[in-house]
mmCIF file of C-alpha atoms in Angstrom:
data_model
loop_
_atom_site.group_PDB
_atom_site.id
_atom_site.type_symbol
_atom_site.label_atom_id
_atom_site.label_comp_id
_atom_site.label_asym_id
_atom_site.label_seq_id
_atom_site.Cartn_x
_atom_site.Cartn_y
_atom_site.Cartn_z
ATOM 1 C CA MET A 1255 235.160 214.121 275.181
ATOM 2 C CA GLU A 1256 237.325 210.591 275.718
ATOM 3 C CA HIS A 1257 235.706 209.053 272.508
ATOM 4 C CA LYS A 1258 237.116 211.942 270.893
ATOM 5 C CA GLY A 1259 240.753 211.667 272.318
ATOM 6 C CA ASP A 1260 240.242 208.220 270.599
ATOM 7 C CA ARG A 1261 239.280 209.596 267.246
ATOM 8 C CA THR A 1262 241.742 211.758 266.805
ATOM 9 C CA LEU A 1263 244.473 209.369 268.134
ATOM 10 C CA LEU A 1264 243.026 207.034 265.013
ATOM 11 C CA GLU A 1265 243.391 209.872 262.599
ATOM 12 C CA ARG A 1266 247.034 210.364 263.570
ATOM 13 C CA LEU A 1267 247.755 206.817 263.157
ATOM 14 C CA SER A 1268 246.107 206.327 259.900
ATOM 15 C CA GLY A 1269 247.903 209.899 258.899
ATOM 16 C CA ILE A 1270 251.519 208.730 259.727
ATOM 17 C CA LEU A 1271 250.650 205.517 257.474
ATOM 18 C CA LEU A 1272 248.453 207.057 254.646
ATOM 19 C CA ARG A 1273 249.756 210.720 254.117
ATOM 20 C CA PRO A 1274 253.565 210.237 256.272
ATOM 21 C CA ASN A 1275 254.770 213.871 255.076
ATOM 22 C CA ALA A 1276 251.477 216.036 256.337
ATOM 23 C CA ALA A 1277 251.072 213.509 259.551
ATOM 24 C CA PHE A 1278 255.165 214.201 259.983
ATOM 25 C CA VAL A 1279 254.811 217.653 259.434
ATOM 26 C CA GLY A 1280 252.532 218.421 262.019
ATOM 27 C CA LEU A 1281 253.667 215.671 264.664
ATOM 28 C CA SER A 1282 254.243 216.485 267.809
ATOM 29 C CA PRO A 1283 256.208 213.208 269.192
ATOM 30 C CA ARG A 1284 254.401 211.662 272.487
ATOM 31 C CA ARG A 1285 256.401 209.695 274.553
ATOM 32 C CA GLY A 1286 253.031 207.032 275.148
ATOM 33 C CA GLU A 1287 251.956 207.383 271.703
ATOM 34 C CA SER A 1288 255.778 206.469 270.468
ATOM 35 C CA PHE A 1289 256.731 203.809 273.429
ATOM 36 C CA GLY A 1290 252.719 201.975 272.838
ATOM 37 C CA ILE A 1291 253.639 201.516 269.148
ATOM 38 C CA VAL A 1292 257.024 200.016 269.435
ATOM 39 C CA ALA A 1293 255.466 198.012 272.446
ATOM 40 C CA ALA A 1294 253.163 197.145 270.034
ATOM 41 C CA LEU A 1295 255.807 195.520 267.751
ATOM 42 C CA LEU A 1296 257.666 193.959 270.677
ATOM 43 C CA ALA A 1297 254.305 192.094 271.387
ATOM 44 C CA THR A 1298 253.231 190.996 267.524
ATOM 45 C CA SER A 1299 256.713 190.113 266.786
ATOM 46 C CA CYS A 1300 257.140 187.741 270.079
ATOM 47 C CA VAL A 1301 253.676 185.956 269.022
ATOM 48 C CA TRP A 1302 254.723 185.894 265.464
ATOM 49 C CA SER A 1303 258.065 183.996 266.532
ATOM 50 C CA ALA A 1304 255.904 181.924 268.662
ATOM 51 C CA LEU A 1305 253.750 180.936 265.892
ATOM 52 C CA ASP A 1306 256.909 179.959 263.701
ATOM 53 C CA ALA A 1307 258.689 178.559 265.981
ATOM 54 C CA VAL A 1308 255.614 176.072 266.990
ATOM 55 C CA TYR A 1309 254.929 175.559 262.794
ATOM 56 C CA SER A 1310 257.961 175.022 262.339
ATOM 57 C CA LYS A 1311 259.179 172.478 265.283
ATOM 58 C CA GLY A 1312 255.879 171.903 266.801
ATOM 59 C CA ALA A 1313 254.251 172.596 269.744
ATOM 60 C CA GLY A 1314 255.865 170.151 271.916
ATOM 61 C CA SER A 1315 259.244 171.778 271.691
ATOM 62 C CA VAL A 1316 258.868 174.606 274.315
ATOM 63 C CA GLY A 1317 262.273 175.993 274.496
ATOM 64 C CA SER A 1318 263.136 176.631 270.897
ATOM 65 C CA VAL A 1319 259.267 178.583 271.185
ATOM 66 C CA GLY A 1320 260.724 180.596 274.528
ATOM 67 C CA GLY A 1321 264.515 181.139 272.860
ATOM 68 C CA ALA A 1322 262.716 182.245 269.863
ATOM 69 C CA VAL A 1323 260.877 184.714 271.762
ATOM 70 C CA LEU A 1324 263.218 185.791 273.615
ATOM 71 C CA ASN A 1325 265.180 186.244 270.740
ATOM 72 C CA THR A 1326 263.019 188.513 268.714
ATOM 73 C CA PHE A 1327 262.126 190.231 271.912
ATOM 74 C CA LEU A 1328 266.026 191.693 272.374
ATOM 75 C CA GLY A 1329 266.665 191.443 268.965
ATOM 76 C CA THR A 1330 263.507 194.478 268.184
ATOM 77 C CA LEU A 1331 264.730 196.362 271.180
ATOM 78 C CA ALA A 1332 268.091 195.996 269.855
ATOM 79 C CA GLY A 1333 266.952 197.074 266.232
ATOM 80 C CA TRP A 1334 265.286 200.324 267.402
ATOM 81 C CA LEU A 1335 268.093 202.086 269.353
ATOM 82 C CA GLY A 1336 270.310 200.419 266.982
ATOM 83 C CA LEU A 1337 268.794 201.874 263.764
ATOM 84 C CA ALA A 1338 267.634 205.535 266.442
ATOM 85 C CA ALA A 1339 271.796 205.641 267.112
ATOM 86 C CA VAL A 1340 273.102 205.044 263.257
ATOM 87 C CA LEU A 1341 270.324 207.635 261.686
ATOM 88 C CA TYR A 1342 270.494 210.533 264.621
ATOM 89 C CA LEU A 1343 274.689 209.734 264.512
ATOM 90 C CA ALA A 1344 274.380 210.758 260.621
ATOM 91 C CA GLY A 1345 272.130 213.066 261.216
ATOM 92 C CA ARG A 1346 274.153 215.003 263.007
ATOM 93 C CA ARG A 1347 276.887 214.387 260.796
ATOM 94 C CA LEU A 1348 275.021 216.258 258.262
ATOM 95 C CA ASN A 1349 273.911 219.135 260.654
ATOM 96 C CA GLY A 1350 270.407 218.083 262.136
ATOM 97 C CA TRP A 1351 269.701 218.949 265.256
ATOM 98 C CA GLY A 1352 267.305 217.557 268.719
ATOM 99 C CA ARG A 1353 268.195 215.031 271.337
ATOM 100 C CA PHE A 1354 268.761 211.720 270.925
ATOM 101 C CA GLU A 1355 265.663 210.923 273.465
ATOM 102 C CA ASP A 1356 263.418 213.401 270.792
ATOM 103 C CA PHE A 1357 265.216 211.170 267.532
ATOM 104 C CA LEU A 1358 263.938 207.952 269.679
ATOM 105 C CA LEU A 1359 260.173 209.005 269.988
ATOM 106 C CA TRP A 1360 259.929 209.889 265.983
ATOM 107 C CA LEU A 1361 261.364 206.560 265.149
ATOM 108 C CA GLY A 1362 258.964 204.498 267.296
ATOM 109 C CA TYR A 1363 255.949 206.408 265.341
ATOM 110 C CA ALA A 1364 257.716 205.262 262.578
ATOM 111 C CA ALA A 1365 257.190 201.125 263.225
ATOM 112 C CA LEU A 1366 253.925 201.460 262.972
ATOM 113 C CA PRO A 1367 253.599 200.039 259.135
ATOM 114 C CA MET A 1368 255.112 196.953 261.162
ATOM 115 C CA VAL A 1369 252.839 196.434 263.759
ATOM 116 C CA LEU A 1370 250.261 196.471 260.818
ATOM 117 C CA LEU A 1371 251.526 194.066 258.619
ATOM 118 C CA ASN A 1372 252.737 191.918 261.355
ATOM 119 C CA LEU A 1373 249.464 191.669 262.570
ATOM 120 C CA VAL A 1374 248.554 190.462 258.988
ATOM 121 C CA SER A 1375 251.088 188.154 259.229
ATOM 122 C CA LEU A 1376 249.529 186.774 262.551
ATOM 123 C CA LEU A 1377 246.240 186.816 260.680
ATOM 124 C CA VAL A 1378 247.674 184.171 258.134
ATOM 125 C CA PHE A 1379 249.359 181.880 260.751
ATOM 126 C CA VAL A 1380 245.969 181.772 262.497
ATOM 127 C CA PHE A 1381 243.560 181.177 259.385
ATOM 128 C CA SER A 1382 245.848 179.875 256.890
ATOM 129 C CA PRO A 1383 245.571 175.822 258.500
ATOM 130 C CA VAL A 1384 241.786 176.155 258.258
ATOM 131 C CA LEU A 1385 241.599 177.905 255.085
ATOM 132 C CA PHE A 1386 244.274 176.483 253.257
ATOM 133 C CA PRO A 1387 244.745 173.133 255.274
ATOM 134 C CA ALA A 1388 247.112 171.812 252.488
ATOM 135 C CA LEU A 1389 249.173 174.270 252.726
ATOM 136 C CA GLY A 1390 249.171 174.492 257.126
ATOM 137 C CA GLY A 1391 250.708 178.178 258.527
ATOM 138 C CA ALA A 1392 254.445 177.110 257.593
ATOM 139 C CA GLY A 1393 253.324 177.112 253.698
ATOM 140 C CA TRP A 1394 253.098 180.824 253.813
ATOM 141 C CA ASN A 1395 256.641 181.386 254.162
ATOM 142 C CA ASN A 1396 257.115 183.249 251.249
ATOM 143 C CA PHE A 1397 254.380 186.102 251.476
ATOM 144 C CA HIS A 1398 255.691 186.110 255.570
ATOM 145 C CA ILE A 1399 259.009 187.749 253.755
ATOM 146 C CA ALA A 1400 257.012 190.119 251.495
ATOM 147 C CA LEU A 1401 255.588 191.251 254.162
ATOM 148 C CA GLY A 1402 258.960 191.468 256.176
ATOM 149 C CA VAL A 1403 261.093 193.143 253.046
ATOM 150 C CA LEU A 1404 257.581 195.578 252.952
ATOM 151 C CA GLY A 1405 258.086 196.661 256.481
ATOM 152 C CA LEU A 1406 261.562 197.028 256.132
ATOM 153 C CA VAL A 1407 260.819 199.528 253.015
ATOM 154 C CA TRP A 1408 257.806 200.929 254.950
ATOM 155 C CA GLY A 1409 258.801 201.501 258.141
ATOM 156 C CA TRP A 1410 262.093 200.800 259.630
ATOM 157 C CA PRO A 1411 264.890 201.906 257.841
ATOM 158 C CA GLY A 1412 262.583 202.943 255.237
ATOM 159 C CA LEU A 1413 260.320 205.755 253.794
ATOM 160 C CA LEU A 1414 259.010 206.998 257.503
ATOM 161 C CA SER A 1415 261.985 206.912 258.807
ATOM 162 C CA TYR A 1416 263.331 209.208 255.940
ATOM 163 C CA PHE A 1417 259.997 211.163 257.343
ATOM 164 C CA ALA A 1418 261.363 211.223 260.985
ATOM 165 C CA LEU A 1419 265.002 212.403 260.195
ATOM 166 C CA ARG A 1420 263.094 215.263 257.525
ATOM 167 C CA HIS A 1421 261.220 216.402 260.572
ATOM 168 C CA GLY A 1422 262.528 214.932 263.592
ATOM 169 C CA MET A 1423 266.116 216.320 262.918
ATOM 170 C CA ARG A 1424 265.631 219.063 259.975
ATOM 171 C CA LEU A 1425 267.606 217.222 257.730
ATOM 172 C CA PRO A 1426 267.061 218.574 253.815
ATOM 173 C CA ALA A 1427 265.106 215.953 251.845
ATOM 174 C CA ARG A 1428 268.346 214.748 249.808
ATOM 175 C CA GLN A 1429 270.372 214.320 253.071
ATOM 176 C CA ALA A 1430 267.613 212.342 254.427
ATOM 177 C CA ALA A 1431 267.666 210.632 251.700
ATOM 178 C CA LEU A 1432 270.613 210.044 251.222
ATOM 179 C CA VAL A 1433 270.789 208.446 254.868
ATOM 180 C CA VAL A 1434 268.327 206.389 255.065
ATOM 181 C CA GLY A 1435 269.206 205.282 250.665
ATOM 182 C CA ALA A 1436 272.459 204.017 252.093
ATOM 183 C CA LEU A 1437 271.213 202.273 255.237
ATOM 184 C CA LEU A 1438 268.538 199.944 252.665
ATOM 185 C CA ALA A 1439 271.407 199.581 250.401
ATOM 186 C CA PHE A 1440 273.169 198.156 252.805
ATOM 187 C CA ILE A 1441 270.594 195.599 254.455
ATOM 188 C CA LEU A 1442 270.235 194.469 250.576
ATOM 189 C CA ILE A 1443 273.498 193.651 249.968
ATOM 190 C CA GLY A 1444 274.070 192.199 253.700
ATOM 191 C CA SER A 1445 270.879 190.066 252.454
ATOM 192 C CA LEU A 1446 272.631 189.145 249.353
ATOM 193 C CA LEU A 1447 275.998 188.450 249.816
ATOM 194 C CA PRO A 1448 274.727 184.513 250.725
ATOM 195 C CA VAL A 1449 273.233 184.246 248.267
ATOM 196 C CA MET A 1450 275.871 185.749 245.604
ATOM 197 C CA PHE A 1451 279.056 183.655 247.452
ATOM 198 C CA PRO A 1452 277.458 180.639 249.259
ATOM 199 C CA ALA A 1453 280.374 179.068 250.251
ATOM 200 C CA ARG A 1454 281.913 181.950 252.139
ATOM 201 C CA PHE A 1455 278.746 182.187 254.305
#
C-alpha cells in the first residue's frame, strides 16, 4: 500500500513537469508535498551555493561559504513568499479568487523544475572536475546560468506559475499569461540594464 502511494506521488510530480496543464487541472494541493518541494529547492540551492563558494574562493574560506548559504536560503524563501504575494495581488486585481495560503501551496508545486535543474547543476559541480579537470566545477558557469534561466521560464515565475494562476486562482488564460509575461519581462529588463548601461550600475 505504501509503495502504491509512492508511485502515485511520482506520477503526480512527473505529470507536473511533463503535462502541467492536465496535472494542475486535477491538482488538489497538499501542504506536505508543496512544502516538501520548496524545502528541496532550499536544500539544493544552499548546497549549490556552498559548492560555488568553495570553487570560487577556496575551501578555507568558511565565512564566505556560510554567508553564501545563508543568503541563498533567505533569498529563496523571500523569493517564494514575494512571488506568491505579487502574483496573488495581481490575480485578485483581475478578479481571481481564493486564499493566499492556498495559492502559496499551488506555487510551491511550481518550484519543481528548479529542484530538478538544481540537481543537474549539482551533478555537474561534483563530476566535472573528475571528467573534465581542465574546466573544473567553476568552468561551467555559462551552463549553470542557462539552467537558472530555464528554471525562471519553466518554474518561478514562468510556465508553472502561469498554471498556478490559471487553476489556483481561476484566472482566464489570457490574463494569467499577461501577469506572468509582464513579470518575466520585468526580470529580463532588470537583468539587461547593467549590461546596456554599465556606467549607471
